Amino acid sequence: MRGSTQMFIQEHVLLGCISLKPGEMSRLTRSVQVAYNRWKDVSLEKFQKNDKSILKSENNEPHDEGACVNLEQEDLGDRKTRGSGNSEIFTVEEAVEAIGFGRFQWKLTMLTGIAWMVDAMEMVLLSVLSPQLHCEWRLLSWKVAFIVVVVFVGMMLSSTFWGNISDKYGRKVCLTMCMLWTLYFGLLSAFAPVYGWMLVLQGLVGFGLGGAPQSVTLYTEFLPVKSRGPAIVLLAVFWAVGAVFEVVLAILVMPTLGWKWLLAFTNLPLLVFAASCCWLPESARFDVLRGRSDKALNTLIRIAADNKSSVPAGRLIANTQTDRGRIKDLFIPEYRRTTLLVWCIWFFSAFLYYGLVLLTTELFQAGSACGVTENSNIEHQCSLMCQHLTIDDYLDLLWTTFAEFPGLLVALWMVNRISRRKSMVICFSLFTVCILPLYACTHRIVLTVFIFIARTSINAGWQIAYVYTPEVFPTATRAIGIGTSSGMSRVGALVTPFIAQVLLKSSVYLTLSVYLIFGLLGTAACWALPMETEGRSLQESTQSSMEQKHTEKTHDSEPAESSRNAAHGE
């Protein structure tokens, strides 16, 4: 605007030069120059006072100023301003809080919940499929068990990979890719002709399922602070619903159509996801972190329209960070301790949860710990002996699956009433206490009650860990933090069968002692967590997290320093 005004003045001066004498022309030029300088000073003063430096250029592109990206939301005349005359600014966190929880979040819950359903359905499918393949293909027991192993290995190896993809290229890209990957190889598994092909295809299905926890990353970044805890716990309801759905599907399909059709029908939720993934939005937090504030603002406006609310007036600002999704960022001094403790909590959660599930079957069959000890020397039947699942077996599996819901209700009640750390401490402690009565030769009813409470407790603790983990890491490393934590949980799930099934045959008391010790270690890990995340806003970049912690430490040290000065009479 200054350049066009100056050109206009210069053109008129040149046109007037023809009719002016040399002396008059020089005086006129100086007068024009003085007038232009005055106009420039006045314009600059107004520019600094009203903060109008971020007007849109002719091509409507936002201006960047260092690491801070500013975007004009509305025309200057329609923008609300503060009393000082400066235009308002807002962050994604403030926008999410202003928009609130509404219709958009409910639709996102349904879509991201499919990833949880698929994960649960695959776990139940393996327990149903293994006996059938054992009979039809005459497989040895170790070959049947290896199908389960390759799925968990695929999940373990891919969890970090999908976390890195999510932090570098986007949450939507990651979740869409891993779900479509799982759909493709899941359908191919239904046509597996021999054991070798089934092994390879199920391993690839497990590789895709390793990205399922990234649905929590995407979901968390659209939730207001007060809704975050309950909403993530409610998302876990889809896991229980998926497990129940798979059991019902097996009851309907297996006796008539067989295991191939069961594998095909298991992919039905993924077909729904594939048809709806175009609606799935990219995280606004991720967009501003990579410098795409225009896309982030469009996403926020879309959410506000869906929720019948509005985006705050002003400009959207954010700190950009190009180095995202790096594992080494999890081990900077500010996060090293947190990362290691969170990994331990996820490992202990999976180890104890799946171990208790396997241990329950053995204890129920024996009647008590004493029964397991008495029957430990009994010879097992031939490993090739075929035994199909009956309707009673399916119903027992169904009732066992319903035990997930009490754990979710406990987590839902605790997550906002008690801090995240204390909630996990209580859950691990209660699990440990419930293991102690299993040492005795108790009645089956007493055994059932304590196992039920223990399973409810560890399930609730694991769900609260799902809430805590995305809250404690910044956006730049949130996905890789969840991915590596999920990988540690897969390690726990792989190790626990050797304790709950193999070691149990040698000593039931030694087996129970392992779970008791791990329960105590889980309690200690939760207690040692360095920070509480309840009511805390999500951090965006690693640098901003470090600055906030430094500021908090400074504020905490000021009262102590004032007290010391007062004591010394300063």
CSV table of N, CA and C in Angstrom, one decimal, residues 60-142:
chain,number,residue,atom,x,y,z
A,60,ASN,N,-4.4,-14.2,-0.6
A,60,ASN,CA,-5.1,-14.8,0.6
A,60,ASN,C,-4.2,-15.8,1.3
A,61,GLU,N,-2.9,-15.6,1.2
A,61,GLU,CA,-2.0,-16.5,2.0
A,61,GLU,C,-1.6,-15.8,3.3
A,62,PRO,N,-1.6,-16.6,4.4
A,62,PRO,CA,-1.2,-16.0,5.7
A,62,PRO,C,0.3,-15.7,5.8
A,63,HIS,N,0.7,-14.7,6.6
A,63,HIS,CA,2.1,-14.4,6.8
A,63,HIS,C,2.7,-15.2,7.9
A,64,ASP,N,3.9,-15.6,7.8
A,64,ASP,CA,4.6,-16.3,8.9
A,64,ASP,C,5.6,-15.3,9.5
A,65,GLU,N,5.7,-15.4,10.8
A,65,GLU,CA,6.7,-14.6,11.6
A,65,GLU,C,7.4,-15.5,12.5
A,66,GLY,N,8.6,-16.0,12.0
A,66,GLY,CA,9.4,-16.9,12.8
A,66,GLY,C,8.7,-18.2,13.0
A,67,ALA,N,8.7,-18.6,14.2
A,67,ALA,CA,8.1,-19.9,14.6
A,67,ALA,C,6.6,-19.7,14.9
A,68,CYS,N,6.1,-18.5,14.8
A,68,CYS,CA,4.7,-18.3,15.2
A,68,CYS,C,3.9,-18.0,13.9
A,69,VAL,N,2.9,-18.8,13.6
A,69,VAL,CA,2.1,-18.7,12.4
A,69,VAL,C,0.8,-18.0,12.8
A,70,ASN,N,0.5,-16.8,12.2
A,70,ASN,CA,-0.8,-16.1,12.5
A,70,ASN,C,-1.7,-16.2,11.3
A,71,LEU,N,-3.0,-16.3,11.6
A,71,LEU,CA,-4.0,-16.5,10.5
A,71,LEU,C,-5.1,-15.6,10.9
A,72,GLU,N,-5.5,-14.8,9.9
A,72,GLU,CA,-6.7,-13.9,10.2
A,72,GLU,C,-7.9,-14.7,10.0
A,73,GLN,N,-8.8,-14.7,10.9
A,73,GLN,CA,-10.1,-15.5,10.9
A,73,GLN,C,-11.1,-14.7,10.1
A,74,GLU,N,-11.3,-13.4,10.4
A,74,GLU,CA,-12.4,-12.6,9.8
A,74,GLU,C,-11.9,-11.3,9.3
A,75,ASP,N,-12.7,-10.6,8.6
A,75,ASP,CA,-12.3,-9.2,8.1
A,75,ASP,C,-12.1,-8.4,9.3
A,76,LEU,N,-11.2,-7.4,9.1
A,76,LEU,CA,-10.8,-6.5,10.3
A,76,LEU,C,-12.0,-5.8,10.8
A,77,GLY,N,-12.9,-5.4,10.0
A,77,GLY,CA,-14.1,-4.6,10.5
A,77,GLY,C,-15.0,-5.5,11.4
A,78,ASP,N,-15.0,-6.8,11.1
A,78,ASP,CA,-15.9,-7.7,11.9
A,78,ASP,C,-15.3,-8.3,13.1
A,79,ARG,N,-14.0,-8.1,13.3
A,79,ARG,CA,-13.2,-8.7,14.3
A,79,ARG,C,-13.5,-8.0,15.7
A,80,LYS,N,-13.7,-8.8,16.7
A,80,LYS,CA,-13.8,-8.2,18.0
A,80,LYS,C,-12.4,-7.9,18.6
A,81,THR,N,-12.3,-6.8,19.2
A,81,THR,CA,-11.0,-6.4,19.7
A,81,THR,C,-11.0,-6.1,21.2
A,82,ARG,N,-9.9,-6.2,21.8
A,82,ARG,CA,-9.8,-6.0,23.3
A,82,ARG,C,-9.8,-4.4,23.5
A,83,GLY,N,-9.9,-4.1,24.8
A,83,GLY,CA,-10.1,-2.7,25.1
A,83,GLY,C,-8.8,-1.9,24.7
A,84,SER,N,-7.7,-2.5,24.7
A,84,SER,CA,-6.5,-1.8,24.4
A,84,SER,C,-6.3,-1.6,22.9
A,85,GLY,N,-7.2,-2.1,22.0
A,85,GLY,CA,-7.1,-1.9,20.6
A,85,GLY,C,-6.4,-3.1,19.9
A,86,ASN,N,-5.8,-4.0,20.6
A,86,ASN,CA,-5.1,-5.1,19.9
A,86,ASN,C,-6.0,-6.2,19.6
A,87,SER,N,-5.9,-6.8,18.4
A,87,SER,CA,-6.8,-7.9,18.0
A,87,SER,C,-6.5,-9.1,18.8
A,88,GLU,N,-7.6,-9.9,19.0
A,88,GLU,CA,-7.5,-11.1,19.9
A,88,GLU,C,-6.8,-12.2,19.1
A,89,ILE,N,-6.1,-13.0,19.9
A,89,ILE,CA,-5.5,-14.2,19.3
A,89,ILE,C,-6.0,-15.4,20.2
A,90,PHE,N,-5.9,-16.6,19.6
A,90,PHE,CA,-6.4,-17.8,20.3
A,90,PHE,C,-5.6,-19.0,19.7
A,91,THR,N,-5.5,-20.1,20.6
A,91,THR,CA,-4.8,-21.3,20.2
A,91,THR,C,-5.8,-22.4,19.9
A,92,VAL,N,-5.3,-23.5,19.4
A,92,VAL,CA,-6.2,-24.6,19.1
A,92,VAL,C,-6.9,-25.1,20.4
A,93,GLU,N,-6.1,-25.1,21.5
A,93,GLU,CA,-6.6,-25.5,22.8
A,93,GLU,C,-7.8,-24.7,23.2
A,94,GLU,N,-7.7,-23.4,23.1
A,94,GLU,CA,-8.8,-22.5,23.4
A,94,GLU,C,-10.0,-22.7,22.5
A,95,ALA,N,-9.7,-22.9,21.2
A,95,ALA,CA,-10.8,-23.1,20.3
A,95,ALA,C,-11.5,-24.4,20.6
A,96,VAL,N,-10.8,-25.5,20.9
A,96,VAL,CA,-11.5,-26.8,21.3
A,96,VAL,C,-12.3,-26.6,22.5
A,97,GLU,N,-11.8,-25.8,23.5
A,97,GLU,CA,-12.6,-25.6,24.7
A,97,GLU,C,-13.8,-24.8,24.4
A,98,ALA,N,-13.7,-23.8,23.6
A,98,ALA,CA,-14.9,-22.9,23.2
A,98,ALA,C,-15.9,-23.7,22.4
A,99,ILE,N,-15.5,-24.6,21.5
A,99,ILE,CA,-16.4,-25.3,20.7
A,99,ILE,C,-17.1,-26.4,21.6
A,100,GLY,N,-16.4,-27.0,22.5
A,100,GLY,CA,-17.1,-28.0,23.4
A,100,GLY,C,-17.3,-29.3,22.8
A,101,PHE,N,-17.9,-30.2,23.6
A,101,PHE,CA,-18.2,-31.6,23.2
A,101,PHE,C,-19.6,-31.6,22.6
A,102,GLY,N,-19.7,-32.1,21.4
A,102,GLY,CA,-21.1,-32.1,20.7
A,102,GLY,C,-21.2,-33.2,19.7
A,103,ARG,N,-22.0,-32.9,18.7
A,103,ARG,CA,-22.3,-33.8,17.6
A,103,ARG,C,-21.1,-34.3,16.9
A,104,PHE,N,-20.1,-33.4,16.6
A,104,PHE,CA,-18.9,-33.8,15.9
A,104,PHE,C,-18.1,-34.9,16.7
A,105,GLN,N,-18.0,-34.7,18.0
A,105,GLN,CA,-17.2,-35.7,18.8
A,105,GLN,C,-18.0,-37.0,18.9
A,106,TRP,N,-19.3,-37.0,18.9
A,106,TRP,CA,-20.0,-38.3,18.9
A,106,TRP,C,-19.8,-39.0,17.6
A,107,LYS,N,-19.8,-38.3,16.5
A,107,LYS,CA,-19.5,-39.0,15.2
A,107,LYS,C,-18.1,-39.5,15.2
A,108,LEU,N,-17.2,-38.7,15.7
A,108,LEU,CA,-15.8,-39.2,15.7
A,108,LEU,C,-15.6,-40.4,16.7
A,109,THR,N,-16.4,-40.4,17.8
A,109,THR,CA,-16.3,-41.6,18.7
A,109,THR,C,-16.7,-42.8,17.9
A,110,MET,N,-17.8,-42.8,17.1
A,110,MET,CA,-18.2,-44.0,16.4
A,110,MET,C,-17.2,-44.4,15.4
A,111,LEU,N,-16.5,-43.5,14.7
A,111,LEU,CA,-15.6,-43.9,13.7
A,111,LEU,C,-14.3,-44.4,14.3
A,112,THR,N,-13.7,-43.7,15.2
A,112,THR,CA,-12.5,-44.2,15.8
A,112,THR,C,-12.7,-45.4,16.7
A,113,GLY,N,-14.0,-45.6,17.2
A,113,GLY,CA,-14.3,-46.8,18.0
A,113,GLY,C,-14.2,-48.1,17.2
A,114,ILE,N,-14.3,-48.0,15.8
A,114,ILE,CA,-14.2,-49.1,15.0
A,114,ILE,C,-12.8,-49.8,15.1
A,115,ALA,N,-11.8,-48.9,15.2
A,115,ALA,CA,-10.4,-49.5,15.4
A,115,ALA,C,-10.3,-50.3,16.7
A,116,TRP,N,-11.0,-49.9,17.7
A,116,TRP,CA,-11.0,-50.7,19.0
A,116,TRP,C,-11.8,-52.0,18.8
A,117,MET,N,-12.9,-51.9,18.1
A,117,MET,CA,-13.7,-53.1,17.8
A,117,MET,C,-12.9,-54.1,17.1
A,118,VAL,N,-12.2,-53.7,16.0
A,118,VAL,CA,-11.4,-54.6,15.2
A,118,VAL,C,-10.3,-55.3,16.0
A,119,ASP,N,-9.7,-54.5,16.9
A,119,ASP,CA,-8.6,-55.1,17.8
A,119,ASP,C,-9.2,-56.2,18.6
A,120,ALA,N,-10.3,-55.9,19.3
A,120,ALA,CA,-10.9,-56.9,20.2
A,120,ALA,C,-11.4,-58.1,19.4
A,121,MET,N,-12.0,-57.9,18.2
A,121,MET,CA,-12.5,-59.0,17.4
A,121,MET,C,-11.4,-59.9,17.0
A,122,GLU,N,-10.3,-59.4,16.7
A,122,GLU,CA,-9.1,-60.2,16.2
A,122,GLU,C,-8.7,-61.1,17.4
A,123,MET,N,-8.6,-60.6,18.6
A,123,MET,CA,-8.2,-61.4,19.8
A,123,MET,C,-9.2,-62.5,20.0
A,124,VAL,N,-10.5,-62.3,20.0
A,124,VAL,CA,-11.5,-63.3,20.2
A,124,VAL,C,-11.5,-64.3,19.0
A,125,LEU,N,-11.3,-63.8,17.8
A,125,LEU,CA,-11.2,-64.6,16.6
A,125,LEU,C,-10.1,-65.7,16.8
A,126,LEU,N,-9.0,-65.3,17.3
A,126,LEU,CA,-7.9,-66.2,17.5
A,126,LEU,C,-8.2,-67.4,18.4
A,127,SER,N,-8.9,-67.1,19.5
A,127,SER,CA,-9.3,-68.1,20.4
A,127,SER,C,-10.4,-69.0,19.8
A,128,VAL,N,-11.2,-68.5,18.9
A,128,VAL,CA,-12.2,-69.4,18.2
A,128,VAL,C,-11.6,-70.1,17.0
A,129,LEU,N,-10.7,-69.5,16.3
A,129,LEU,CA,-10.1,-70.1,15.1
A,129,LEU,C,-9.1,-71.2,15.4
A,130,SER,N,-8.4,-71.0,16.5
A,130,SER,CA,-7.3,-72.0,16.8
A,130,SER,C,-7.8,-73.4,16.9
A,131,PRO,N,-8.9,-73.7,17.7
A,131,PRO,CA,-9.3,-75.1,17.8
A,131,PRO,C,-9.8,-75.7,16.4
A,132,GLN,N,-10.5,-74.8,15.6
A,132,GLN,CA,-11.0,-75.2,14.3
A,132,GLN,C,-9.9,-75.6,13.4
A,133,LEU,N,-8.8,-74.8,13.3
A,133,LEU,CA,-7.7,-75.1,12.4
A,133,LEU,C,-6.9,-76.3,13.0
A,134,HIS,N,-6.9,-76.5,14.3
A,134,HIS,CA,-6.2,-77.6,14.9
A,134,HIS,C,-6.9,-78.9,14.4
A,135,CYS,N,-8.2,-78.9,14.3
A,135,CYS,CA,-8.9,-80.1,13.9
A,135,CYS,C,-8.9,-80.3,12.3
A,136,GLU,N,-9.1,-79.2,11.6
A,136,GLU,CA,-9.2,-79.3,10.1
A,136,GLU,C,-7.9,-79.6,9.5
A,137,TRP,N,-6.8,-79.0,9.9
A,137,TRP,CA,-5.5,-79.1,9.3
A,137,TRP,C,-4.6,-80.1,10.1
A,138,ARG,N,-5.1,-80.7,11.2
A,138,ARG,CA,-4.3,-81.6,12.0
A,138,ARG,C,-3.0,-81.0,12.4
A,139,LEU,N,-3.1,-79.9,13.0
A,139,LEU,CA,-1.9,-79.2,13.5
A,139,LEU,C,-1.4,-79.6,14.8
A,140,LEU,N,-0.1,-79.5,15.1
A,140,LEU,CA,0.4,-79.7,16.4
A,140,LEU,C,0.1,-78.5,17.3
A,141,SER,N,0.1,-78.7,18.6
A,141,SER,CA,-0.3,-77.6,19.5
A,141,SER,C,0.6,-76.4,19.3
A,142,TRP,N,1.9,-76.6,19.1
A,142,TRP,CA,2.8,-75.4,19.0
A,142,TRP,C,2.6,-74.7,17.7
